[in-house]
Amino acid sequence: MRIDTVLLKVASRCNLDCSYCYVYHMGDTSWRAMPKFMAPQIQTLVANQLFGLFIAQAHPFAVVLHGGEPLMLGAQRLRVLFETLRKTLPSVCPIGIQTNGVLLKPPILDLCATFRVSLSVSLDGPANVHDKNRVNHLGQASHAAVIAGLANLKSHPSAAALFSGVLAVVDPTSDPTEIYSYLKSLGAPSIDFLYRDGNRTTLPYGKQSVESTEYGRWMSKILDHYMADPNPPRIRVVDDMIKLILGGACVKEGIGLTDFGIVVVDTDGSFTKNDTLKSTPLGDRFDGSWTIYSHKLAEVVRSPEFHAYYEAQRPSSPACNACPELAVCGGGMVTHRFERGRGYDNPTVFCSDQKLLIERMRRYVANHLSRRAAA
Amino acid sequence: MTKGSPDSEMGLEAQLELLDLPLDSPALSRLLDEVREGNTEMSRSYNRTYNRHNR
């Protein structure tokens, strides 16, 4: 078992109040009791423990600053954090930030460039789609501010190194043609899509039933445009799934059967599970109540409880294990498998969507290969 | 299907047939080349640092 991603919750609050956020709006209220920011002394302990983890597993991992909104730390605190991480961690450990983009200003971008920190920006599409959900605490739209932040990012001298991509949450009632064109027009090095969170008991927005295929049909339209595009961007989730169909490897969590090792450090220094589990009633807390003060992360990840959490990502339901598409689908995100009374031992709530999408991908692949063979 | 509103599966099948029209997809060609070359080391933008959270 190996950790590949450490999510640092450096801010427990956010300057936006997105309606679908699993941190604030899906039943978990632990953020209320959390320090607003990860204190410098905790940052130092975290950095030291991450170095210990690197030595223990002899393999690098990505460090992702997350929140809340991590850029709410401001330039001064970010500088301290970056300095701490960079002077402690080996350079093979990439550092990235997932940001809502509102605070992407030159001083912060300069800092990110100095300390080799990449940025991914959450943007759902044009204003009419994005601003349906991504608003501030007064209910005001954020799209214009995000676009201004993106313009700062793209015009920075180190933009090529800084800009990782854009991440869009799917609204299955939106027009996928419009979304594809819009996101492509941003010129991002990659585009990724996430489904709205939910589970088999509390259905994701837009799904009529577990069996319905609203998300699969929406993504199929994105696929259509992607496949026909003479100058296609990179769409990570689609690339990952098709690569698996072709016998290649994937990188994205919740796709394929590769194990992913994720641990979260909250602003108070506690170690938690994959934070997307906040969207289920079972939550993201370990029974062990591990913190940076009382335990070593390198030892925590070797504990039986951590191993049980790690192994829970492997699909175990009979339906999944009998499914011919399991190697591509991977059973989806653990949080999306939840069902009241049954826990996580189920197919993802997006099972029908994924089957539809994978079938379409296979059709494209078969058509493409047959044309090549005939050429 | 133009929007995500519920469309019939029959409509989707009809679209799938249309998709079988000759199409040499640049995106697919790129992916085929990458898989053939064993490109498991992803580019920086593919470094798995931003894919697991809805915000």
CSV table of C-alpha atoms in Angstrom, one decimal:
chain,number,residue,atom,x,y,z
A,1,MET,CA,0.0,0.0,0.0
A,2,ARG,CA,1.3,3.4,-0.9
A,3,ILE,CA,0.1,7.0,-0.4
A,4,ASP,CA,0.0,8.9,-3.7
A,5,THR,CA,-2.0,12.0,-2.6
A,6,VAL,CA,-1.9,14.0,0.6
A,7,LEU,CA,-4.7,16.6,0.8
A,8,LEU,CA,-3.9,19.4,3.1
A,9,LYS,CA,-6.9,21.2,4.4
A,10,VAL,CA,-5.1,24.5,4.9
A,11,ALA,CA,-8.4,26.5,5.2
A,12,SER,CA,-11.6,25.3,6.6
A,13,ARG,CA,-13.7,28.2,5.3
A,14,CYS,CA,-14.4,29.2,1.7
A,15,ASN,CA,-15.1,32.6,0.1
A,16,LEU,CA,-17.7,30.8,-2.0
A,17,ASP,CA,-20.8,28.9,-0.9
A,18,CYS,CA,-21.4,26.5,-3.8
A,19,SER,CA,-24.7,24.8,-3.4
A,20,TYR,CA,-23.4,21.3,-4.1
A,21,CYS,CA,-20.3,21.4,-1.9
A,22,TYR,CA,-19.7,18.2,0.0
A,23,VAL,CA,-17.8,20.1,2.7
A,24,TYR,CA,-20.6,22.4,3.7
A,25,HIS,CA,-23.8,21.3,2.2
A,26,MET,CA,-24.1,17.5,2.3
A,27,GLY,CA,-24.6,16.9,6.0
A,28,ASP,CA,-21.1,17.1,7.5
A,29,THR,CA,-20.7,20.0,9.9
A,30,SER,CA,-17.2,19.2,11.2
A,31,TRP,CA,-15.8,22.3,9.5
A,32,ARG,CA,-17.6,24.5,12.1
A,33,ALA,CA,-15.3,23.3,14.8
A,34,MET,CA,-12.1,23.5,12.7
A,35,PRO,CA,-9.6,26.2,13.0
A,36,LYS,CA,-10.1,28.6,10.1
A,37,PHE,CA,-6.5,28.0,8.9
A,38,MET,CA,-3.8,25.4,9.4
A,39,ALA,CA,-1.5,27.0,12.0
A,40,PRO,CA,2.2,27.4,11.1
A,41,GLN,CA,3.3,25.0,13.9
A,42,ILE,CA,1.0,22.4,12.4
A,43,GLN,CA,2.3,23.1,9.0
A,44,THR,CA,5.8,22.4,10.3
A,45,LEU,CA,4.7,19.2,11.9
A,46,VAL,CA,2.9,18.1,8.7
A,47,ALA,CA,5.9,18.8,6.6
A,48,ASN,CA,8.2,16.8,8.9
A,49,GLN,CA,5.7,13.9,9.0
A,50,LEU,CA,5.3,14.0,5.2
A,51,PHE,CA,9.1,13.7,4.9
A,52,GLY,CA,8.9,10.7,7.2
A,53,LEU,CA,6.2,9.2,5.1
A,54,PHE,CA,8.3,9.7,2.0
A,55,ILE,CA,11.2,7.9,3.6
A,56,ALA,CA,9.0,5.1,4.9
A,57,GLN,CA,7.4,4.3,1.6
A,58,ALA,CA,10.4,5.3,-0.6
A,59,HIS,CA,8.0,6.8,-3.1
A,60,PRO,CA,6.8,10.4,-3.8
A,61,PHE,CA,3.3,11.6,-3.4
A,62,ALA,CA,1.4,14.7,-4.5
A,63,VAL,CA,0.6,17.3,-1.9
A,64,VAL,CA,-2.6,19.1,-2.7
A,65,LEU,CA,-3.7,22.3,-0.8
A,66,HIS,CA,-7.4,22.2,-0.4
A,67,GLY,CA,-10.1,23.6,1.8
A,68,GLY,CA,-12.4,25.5,2.0
A,69,GLU,CA,-10.5,27.8,-0.3
A,70,PRO,CA,-6.7,27.5,0.2
A,71,LEU,CA,-5.9,30.9,-1.3
A,72,MET,CA,-7.8,32.5,1.6
A,73,LEU,CA,-4.5,32.0,3.5
A,74,GLY,CA,-3.3,35.1,1.7
A,75,ALA,CA,0.2,35.6,0.2
A,76,GLN,CA,2.1,36.0,3.5
A,77,ARG,CA,0.8,32.8,5.0
A,78,LEU,CA,1.1,30.9,1.7
A,79,ARG,CA,4.8,31.9,1.5
A,80,VAL,CA,5.4,30.5,4.9
A,81,LEU,CA,3.6,27.3,4.0
A,82,PHE,CA,5.4,26.9,0.7
A,83,GLU,CA,8.8,27.6,2.3
A,84,THR,CA,8.1,24.9,4.9
A,85,LEU,CA,7.0,22.3,2.4
A,86,ARG,CA,9.7,23.0,-0.1
A,87,LYS,CA,12.6,23.0,2.3
A,88,THR,CA,11.3,19.7,3.9
A,89,LEU,CA,9.9,17.7,1.1
A,90,PRO,CA,12.0,16.3,-1.8
A,91,SER,CA,11.4,18.0,-5.1
A,92,VAL,CA,9.9,14.9,-6.6
A,93,CYS,CA,6.8,15.6,-4.5
A,94,PRO,CA,4.6,17.9,-6.6
A,95,ILE,CA,2.6,20.5,-4.8
A,96,GLY,CA,-0.7,21.7,-6.3
A,97,ILE,CA,-3.6,23.8,-5.3
A,98,GLN,CA,-7.3,23.3,-6.1
A,99,THR,CA,-8.8,26.8,-6.1
A,100,ASN,CA,-12.1,28.4,-7.0
A,101,GLY,CA,-10.0,31.0,-8.8
A,102,VAL,CA,-11.5,34.1,-7.2
A,103,LEU,CA,-8.3,35.1,-5.5
A,104,LEU,CA,-5.9,34.3,-8.3
A,105,LYS,CA,-3.9,37.6,-8.2
A,106,PRO,CA,-0.3,38.3,-9.4
A,107,PRO,CA,1.3,38.2,-5.9
A,108,ILE,CA,-0.1,34.7,-5.2
A,109,LEU,CA,0.8,33.6,-8.7
A,110,ASP,CA,4.3,34.8,-8.3
A,111,LEU,CA,4.6,32.8,-5.1
A,112,CYS,CA,3.3,29.7,-6.8
A,113,ALA,CA,5.8,30.2,-9.6
A,114,THR,CA,8.7,30.7,-7.1
A,115,PHE,CA,7.8,27.5,-5.2
A,116,ARG,CA,6.7,25.4,-8.2
A,117,VAL,CA,3.1,25.1,-7.1
A,118,SER,CA,0.6,24.2,-9.8
A,119,LEU,CA,-3.0,25.4,-9.9
A,120,SER,CA,-6.2,23.8,-11.0
A,121,VAL,CA,-9.3,26.0,-11.2
A,122,SER,CA,-12.8,25.0,-10.6
A,123,LEU,CA,-15.1,26.3,-13.3
A,124,ASP,CA,-18.3,24.7,-14.4
A,125,GLY,CA,-18.9,26.4,-17.7
A,126,PRO,CA,-20.2,29.7,-18.9
A,127,ALA,CA,-21.8,32.1,-16.4
A,128,ASN,CA,-25.4,30.8,-16.9
A,129,VAL,CA,-24.2,27.3,-15.8
A,130,HIS,CA,-21.4,28.2,-13.4
A,131,ASP,CA,-23.4,30.8,-11.4
A,132,LYS,CA,-26.3,28.4,-10.8
A,133,ASN,CA,-24.3,26.9,-8.0
A,134,ARG,CA,-21.0,28.7,-7.6
A,135,VAL,CA,-22.0,31.8,-5.6
A,136,ASN,CA,-20.6,33.7,-2.7
A,137,HIS,CA,-22.1,33.8,0.8
A,138,LEU,CA,-24.4,36.6,-0.4
A,139,GLY,CA,-25.7,34.5,-3.2
A,140,GLN,CA,-23.8,36.6,-5.7
A,141,ALA,CA,-22.3,35.1,-8.9
A,142,SER,CA,-18.6,34.2,-9.0
A,143,HIS,CA,-18.1,33.6,-12.7
A,144,ALA,CA,-16.7,37.0,-13.6
A,145,ALA,CA,-14.2,36.9,-10.7
A,146,VAL,CA,-13.1,33.4,-11.7
A,147,ILE,CA,-12.6,34.5,-15.3
A,148,ALA,CA,-10.5,37.5,-14.1
A,149,GLY,CA,-8.4,35.1,-12.0
A,150,LEU,CA,-8.0,32.8,-15.0
A,151,ALA,CA,-6.8,35.7,-17.1
A,152,ASN,CA,-4.2,36.6,-14.5
A,153,LEU,CA,-3.1,33.0,-14.4
A,154,LYS,CA,-2.9,32.6,-18.2
A,155,SER,CA,-1.0,35.9,-18.6
A,156,HIS,CA,1.6,35.1,-16.0
A,157,PRO,CA,5.1,34.5,-17.3
A,158,SER,CA,5.1,31.1,-15.7
A,159,ALA,CA,1.6,30.1,-16.9
A,160,ALA,CA,2.8,27.0,-18.7
A,161,ALA,CA,4.2,25.6,-15.4
A,162,LEU,CA,1.5,27.0,-13.1
A,163,PHE,CA,-1.7,26.1,-14.9
A,164,SER,CA,-2.8,22.4,-14.5
A,165,GLY,CA,-6.3,22.7,-15.9
A,166,VAL,CA,-9.9,23.3,-15.2
A,167,LEU,CA,-12.3,21.1,-13.2
A,168,ALA,CA,-16.0,21.2,-14.0
A,169,VAL,CA,-18.8,19.7,-12.1
A,170,VAL,CA,-21.4,18.3,-14.4
A,171,ASP,CA,-24.9,19.8,-14.5
A,172,PRO,CA,-26.8,17.1,-16.4
A,173,THR,CA,-29.5,19.7,-17.3
A,174,SER,CA,-27.0,21.9,-19.0
A,175,ASP,CA,-26.2,21.8,-22.7
A,176,PRO,CA,-23.1,19.6,-23.1
A,177,THR,CA,-22.4,21.2,-26.5
A,178,GLU,CA,-22.2,24.6,-25.0
A,179,ILE,CA,-20.0,23.3,-22.1
A,180,TYR,CA,-17.6,21.6,-24.4
A,181,SER,CA,-17.1,24.6,-26.6
A,182,TYR,CA,-16.8,27.0,-23.7
A,183,LEU,CA,-14.3,24.9,-21.7
A,184,LYS,CA,-12.2,24.3,-24.8
A,185,SER,CA,-12.2,28.0,-25.5
A,186,LEU,CA,-10.4,28.6,-22.2
A,187,GLY,CA,-7.2,27.1,-23.6
A,188,ALA,CA,-6.6,25.1,-20.4
A,189,PRO,CA,-4.0,22.3,-20.6
A,190,SER,CA,-6.6,19.9,-19.5
A,191,ILE,CA,-10.3,19.7,-18.7
A,192,ASP,CA,-11.8,17.3,-16.2
A,193,PHE,CA,-15.4,16.5,-15.2
A,194,LEU,CA,-16.8,15.4,-11.9
A,195,TYR,CA,-20.2,14.1,-11.3
A,196,ARG,CA,-22.3,15.7,-8.7
A,197,ASP,CA,-22.0,13.9,-5.4
A,198,GLY,CA,-24.8,11.7,-4.1
A,199,ASN,CA,-25.4,8.1,-3.4
A,200,ARG,CA,-27.9,5.3,-3.9
A,201,THR,CA,-30.0,6.6,-1.0
A,202,THR,CA,-29.7,10.4,-1.7
A,203,LEU,CA,-29.6,10.6,-5.5
A,204,PRO,CA,-27.3,13.1,-7.1
A,205,TYR,CA,-28.9,16.2,-8.6
A,206,GLY,CA,-30.5,15.4,-11.9
A,207,LYS,CA,-30.8,11.6,-11.5
A,208,GLN,CA,-34.3,10.3,-11.6
A,209,SER,CA,-33.4,6.9,-10.3
A,210,VAL,CA,-30.4,4.6,-9.8
A,211,GLU,CA,-31.1,3.1,-13.2
A,212,SER,CA,-31.5,6.4,-15.1
A,213,THR,CA,-28.7,7.7,-17.3
A,214,GLU,CA,-28.8,11.5,-17.3
A,215,TYR,CA,-25.1,11.8,-16.5
A,216,GLY,CA,-24.1,9.0,-19.0
A,217,ARG,CA,-26.0,10.7,-21.8
A,218,TRP,CA,-24.5,14.1,-20.9
A,219,MET,CA,-21.0,12.7,-21.0
A,220,SER,CA,-21.8,10.8,-24.2
A,221,LYS,CA,-22.4,14.1,-25.9
A,222,ILE,CA,-19.1,15.5,-24.5
A,223,LEU,CA,-17.5,12.3,-25.9
A,224,ASP,CA,-19.1,12.9,-29.3
A,225,HIS,CA,-17.6,16.3,-29.6
A,226,TYR,CA,-14.3,15.2,-28.3
A,227,MET,CA,-14.0,12.3,-30.8
A,228,ALA,CA,-15.0,14.5,-33.7
A,229,ASP,CA,-12.8,17.5,-32.7
A,230,PRO,CA,-10.0,18.1,-35.3
A,231,ASN,CA,-8.1,19.9,-32.5
A,232,PRO,CA,-9.2,18.2,-29.3
A,233,PRO,CA,-8.2,19.5,-25.9
A,234,ARG,CA,-7.3,17.0,-23.1
A,235,ILE,CA,-10.3,15.6,-21.2
A,236,ARG,CA,-8.8,13.6,-18.4
A,237,VAL,CA,-11.7,11.4,-17.4
A,238,VAL,CA,-12.5,10.5,-21.0
A,239,ASP,CA,-8.8,9.9,-21.7
A,240,ASP,CA,-8.5,7.6,-18.7
A,241,MET,CA,-11.5,5.5,-19.5
A,242,ILE,CA,-10.5,5.1,-23.2
A,243,LYS,CA,-6.9,4.2,-22.3
A,244,LEU,CA,-8.3,1.5,-20.0
A,245,ILE,CA,-10.4,0.2,-22.9
A,246,LEU,CA,-7.2,0.2,-25.0
A,247,GLY,CA,-5.3,-1.7,-22.4
A,248,GLY,CA,-3.4,1.2,-21.0
A,249,ALA,CA,-3.3,2.8,-17.6
A,250,CYS,CA,-5.3,5.5,-15.8
A,251,VAL,CA,-4.6,8.1,-13.2
A,252,LYS,CA,-8.0,9.2,-12.0
A,253,GLU,CA,-9.4,8.1,-8.8
A,254,GLY,CA,-12.7,6.3,-9.2
A,255,ILE,CA,-11.8,4.9,-12.6
A,256,GLY,CA,-10.2,1.5,-13.3
A,257,LEU,CA,-8.9,-0.9,-10.7
A,258,THR,CA,-5.7,0.8,-9.7
A,259,ASP,CA,-5.5,1.4,-6.0
A,260,PHE,CA,-5.3,5.0,-4.9
A,261,GLY,CA,-3.8,6.1,-1.6
A,262,ILE,CA,-5.3,9.3,-0.3
A,263,VAL,CA,-5.0,10.7,3.2
A,264,VAL,CA,-6.3,14.1,4.4
A,265,VAL,CA,-4.8,16.4,7.0
A,266,ASP,CA,-7.4,18.8,8.4
A,267,THR,CA,-6.7,22.3,9.6
A,268,ASP,CA,-6.5,21.1,13.2
A,269,GLY,CA,-3.9,18.5,12.3
A,270,SER,CA,-6.2,15.5,12.4
A,271,PHE,CA,-5.8,12.7,9.8
A,272,THR,CA,-9.0,11.8,8.0
A,273,LYS,CA,-10.1,9.6,5.1
A,274,ASN,CA,-10.9,10.7,1.6
A,275,ASP,CA,-12.9,13.9,2.2
A,276,THR,CA,-15.5,13.1,-0.4
A,277,LEU,CA,-16.9,10.6,2.1
A,278,LYS,CA,-18.3,13.6,4.0
A,279,SER,CA,-21.2,13.3,1.6
A,280,THR,CA,-22.4,10.1,3.2
A,281,PRO,CA,-23.7,9.6,6.7
A,282,LEU,CA,-20.7,7.4,7.6
A,283,GLY,CA,-18.4,10.4,7.1
A,284,ASP,CA,-14.7,10.7,6.7
A,285,ARG,CA,-13.4,10.2,10.2
A,286,PHE,CA,-11.2,7.4,11.5
A,287,ASP,CA,-12.1,5.7,14.8
A,288,GLY,CA,-8.5,6.2,15.8
A,289,SER,CA,-8.8,10.0,16.3
A,290,TRP,CA,-5.3,10.3,14.9
A,291,THR,CA,-3.7,13.7,14.9
A,292,ILE,CA,-0.3,15.2,14.0
A,293,TYR,CA,0.4,15.7,17.7
A,294,SER,CA,-0.3,12.2,18.8
A,295,HIS,CA,0.6,9.9,15.9
A,296,LYS,CA,3.1,9.6,13.1
A,297,LEU,CA,1.5,9.5,9.7
A,298,ALA,CA,3.9,6.9,8.5
A,299,GLU,CA,2.6,4.6,11.3
A,300,VAL,CA,-1.0,5.6,10.8
A,301,VAL,CA,-1.0,4.4,7.2
A,302,ARG,CA,0.3,1.0,8.4
A,303,SER,CA,-2.5,0.5,10.9
A,304,PRO,CA,-5.3,-2.0,10.4
A,305,GLU,CA,-7.9,0.7,10.3
A,306,PHE,CA,-6.1,2.6,7.6
A,307,HIS,CA,-5.7,-0.6,5.6
A,308,ALA,CA,-9.4,-1.3,5.9
A,309,TYR,CA,-10.2,2.2,4.6
A,310,TYR,CA,-7.7,1.7,1.8
A,311,GLU,CA,-9.0,-1.6,0.8
A,312,ALA,CA,-12.6,-0.4,0.9
A,313,GLN,CA,-12.0,1.3,-2.5
A,314,ARG,CA,-11.8,-2.1,-4.2
A,315,PRO,CA,-15.3,-2.9,-5.4
A,316,SER,CA,-16.7,-5.8,-3.5
A,317,SER,CA,-20.4,-6.1,-4.6
A,318,PRO,CA,-21.3,-9.2,-6.5
A,319,ALA,CA,-22.8,-7.0,-9.3
A,320,CYS,CA,-19.5,-5.2,-9.8
A,321,ASN,CA,-17.4,-8.3,-9.6
A,322,ALA,CA,-19.6,-9.9,-12.3
A,323,CYS,CA,-19.6,-6.9,-14.5
A,324,PRO,CA,-17.6,-7.1,-17.8
A,325,GLU,CA,-16.8,-3.4,-17.5
A,326,LEU,CA,-15.4,-3.4,-14.0
A,327,ALA,CA,-11.8,-2.9,-15.3
A,328,VAL,CA,-12.8,0.4,-16.9
A,329,CYS,CA,-15.5,1.6,-14.5
A,330,GLY,CA,-13.7,0.5,-11.4
A,331,GLY,CA,-16.8,0.7,-9.3
A,332,GLY,CA,-16.7,4.5,-9.2
A,333,MET,CA,-16.0,6.7,-6.2
A,334,VAL,CA,-16.5,4.9,-2.9
A,335,THR,CA,-18.7,7.8,-1.7
A,336,HIS,CA,-21.1,7.2,-4.7
A,337,ARG,CA,-21.6,3.5,-3.7
A,338,PHE,CA,-23.2,4.3,-0.4
A,339,GLU,CA,-26.7,3.0,0.4
A,340,ARG,CA,-28.4,3.3,3.7
A,341,GLY,CA,-28.4,0.0,5.5
A,342,ARG,CA,-25.8,-1.5,3.2
A,343,GLY,CA,-22.9,0.8,3.4
A,344,TYR,CA,-20.5,0.9,0.5
A,345,ASP,CA,-20.9,-2.7,-0.8
A,346,ASN,CA,-22.8,-1.7,-3.9
A,347,PRO,CA,-22.3,-0.5,-7.5
A,348,THR,CA,-21.9,3.2,-7.8
A,349,VAL,CA,-25.1,5.2,-8.1
A,350,PHE,CA,-23.7,6.1,-11.6
A,351,CYS,CA,-23.5,2.5,-12.7
A,352,SER,CA,-26.0,2.9,-15.5
A,353,ASP,CA,-24.4,6.1,-16.6
A,354,GLN,CA,-21.0,4.6,-16.8
A,355,LYS,CA,-22.2,1.5,-18.7
A,356,LEU,CA,-23.8,3.7,-21.3
A,357,LEU,CA,-20.7,5.9,-21.6
A,358,ILE,CA,-18.3,2.9,-21.8
A,359,GLU,CA,-20.4,1.3,-24.5
A,360,ARG,CA,-20.2,4.4,-26.5
A,361,MET,CA,-16.5,4.6,-26.1
A,362,ARG,CA,-16.1,1.0,-27.2
A,363,ARG,CA,-18.1,1.8,-30.3
A,364,TYR,CA,-15.8,4.7,-31.1
A,365,VAL,CA,-12.7,2.6,-30.5
A,366,ALA,CA,-14.0,-0.3,-32.6
A,367,ASN,CA,-14.9,2.0,-35.4
A,368,HIS,CA,-11.6,3.8,-35.3
A,369,LEU,CA,-9.6,0.6,-35.3
A,370,SER,CA,-11.5,-1.0,-38.1
A,371,ARG,CA,-11.0,2.1,-40.2
A,372,ARG,CA,-7.3,2.0,-39.5
A,373,ALA,CA,-7.1,-1.7,-40.3
A,374,ALA,CA,-8.9,-1.1,-43.6
A,375,ALA,CA,-6.7,1.9,-44.6
B,1,MET,CA,-30.1,14.6,-27.3
B,2,THR,CA,-29.0,18.2,-27.0
B,3,LYS,CA,-29.6,18.7,-23.3
B,4,GLY,CA,-29.5,16.4,-20.4
B,5,SER,CA,-33.2,16.1,-20.2
B,6,PRO,CA,-34.3,12.5,-20.3
B,7,ASP,CA,-34.1,11.1,-23.8
B,8,SER,CA,-35.1,7.7,-24.9
B,9,GLU,CA,-32.5,4.9,-25.2
B,10,MET,CA,-33.8,4.4,-28.7
B,11,GLY,CA,-32.7,8.0,-29.5
B,12,LEU,CA,-29.3,7.2,-28.2
B,13,GLU,CA,-29.0,4.0,-30.2
B,14,ALA,CA,-29.9,6.0,-33.3
B,15,GLN,CA,-27.1,8.4,-32.5
B,16,LEU,CA,-24.7,5.6,-32.0
B,17,GLU,CA,-25.4,4.4,-35.5
B,18,LEU,CA,-24.7,7.8,-36.8
B,19,LEU,CA,-21.4,7.7,-35.0
B,20,ASP,CA,-20.3,4.8,-37.1
B,21,LEU,CA,-19.9,7.1,-40.0
B,22,PRO,CA,-16.3,7.3,-41.1
B,23,LEU,CA,-14.4,9.2,-38.4
B,24,ASP,CA,-10.7,9.2,-37.8
B,25,SER,CA,-10.6,10.8,-34.5
B,26,PRO,CA,-7.5,12.9,-33.6
B,27,ALA,CA,-8.3,12.4,-29.9
B,28,LEU,CA,-8.4,8.6,-30.3
B,29,SER,CA,-5.3,8.5,-32.4
B,30,ARG,CA,-3.5,10.4,-29.7
B,31,LEU,CA,-4.7,8.0,-27.0
B,32,LEU,CA,-3.7,5.0,-29.1
B,33,ASP,CA,-0.3,6.4,-29.6
B,34,GLU,CA,0.2,7.0,-25.9
B,35,VAL,CA,-1.0,3.6,-25.0
B,36,ARG,CA,1.2,2.0,-27.6
B,37,GLU,CA,4.2,3.9,-26.3
B,38,GLY,CA,3.4,2.8,-22.8
B,39,ASN,CA,2.9,6.4,-21.7
B,40,THR,CA,2.1,5.7,-18.1
B,41,GLU,CA,4.0,8.7,-16.9
B,42,MET,CA,1.5,11.4,-17.3
B,43,SER,CA,2.1,14.9,-18.1
B,44,ARG,CA,2.2,17.5,-15.4
B,45,SER,CA,-1.4,18.4,-16.0
B,46,TYR,CA,-2.3,14.8,-15.4
B,47,ASN,CA,-0.7,14.5,-12.1
B,48,ARG,CA,-3.8,13.5,-10.2
B,49,THR,CA,-3.8,16.5,-8.0
B,50,TYR,CA,-7.2,18.0,-8.6
B,51,ASN,CA,-9.6,15.2,-9.5
B,52,ARG,CA,-11.4,14.2,-6.3
B,53,HIS,CA,-13.4,17.1,-5.0
B,54,ASN,CA,-16.5,18.9,-6.0
B,55,ARG,CA,-15.7,22.5,-5.4
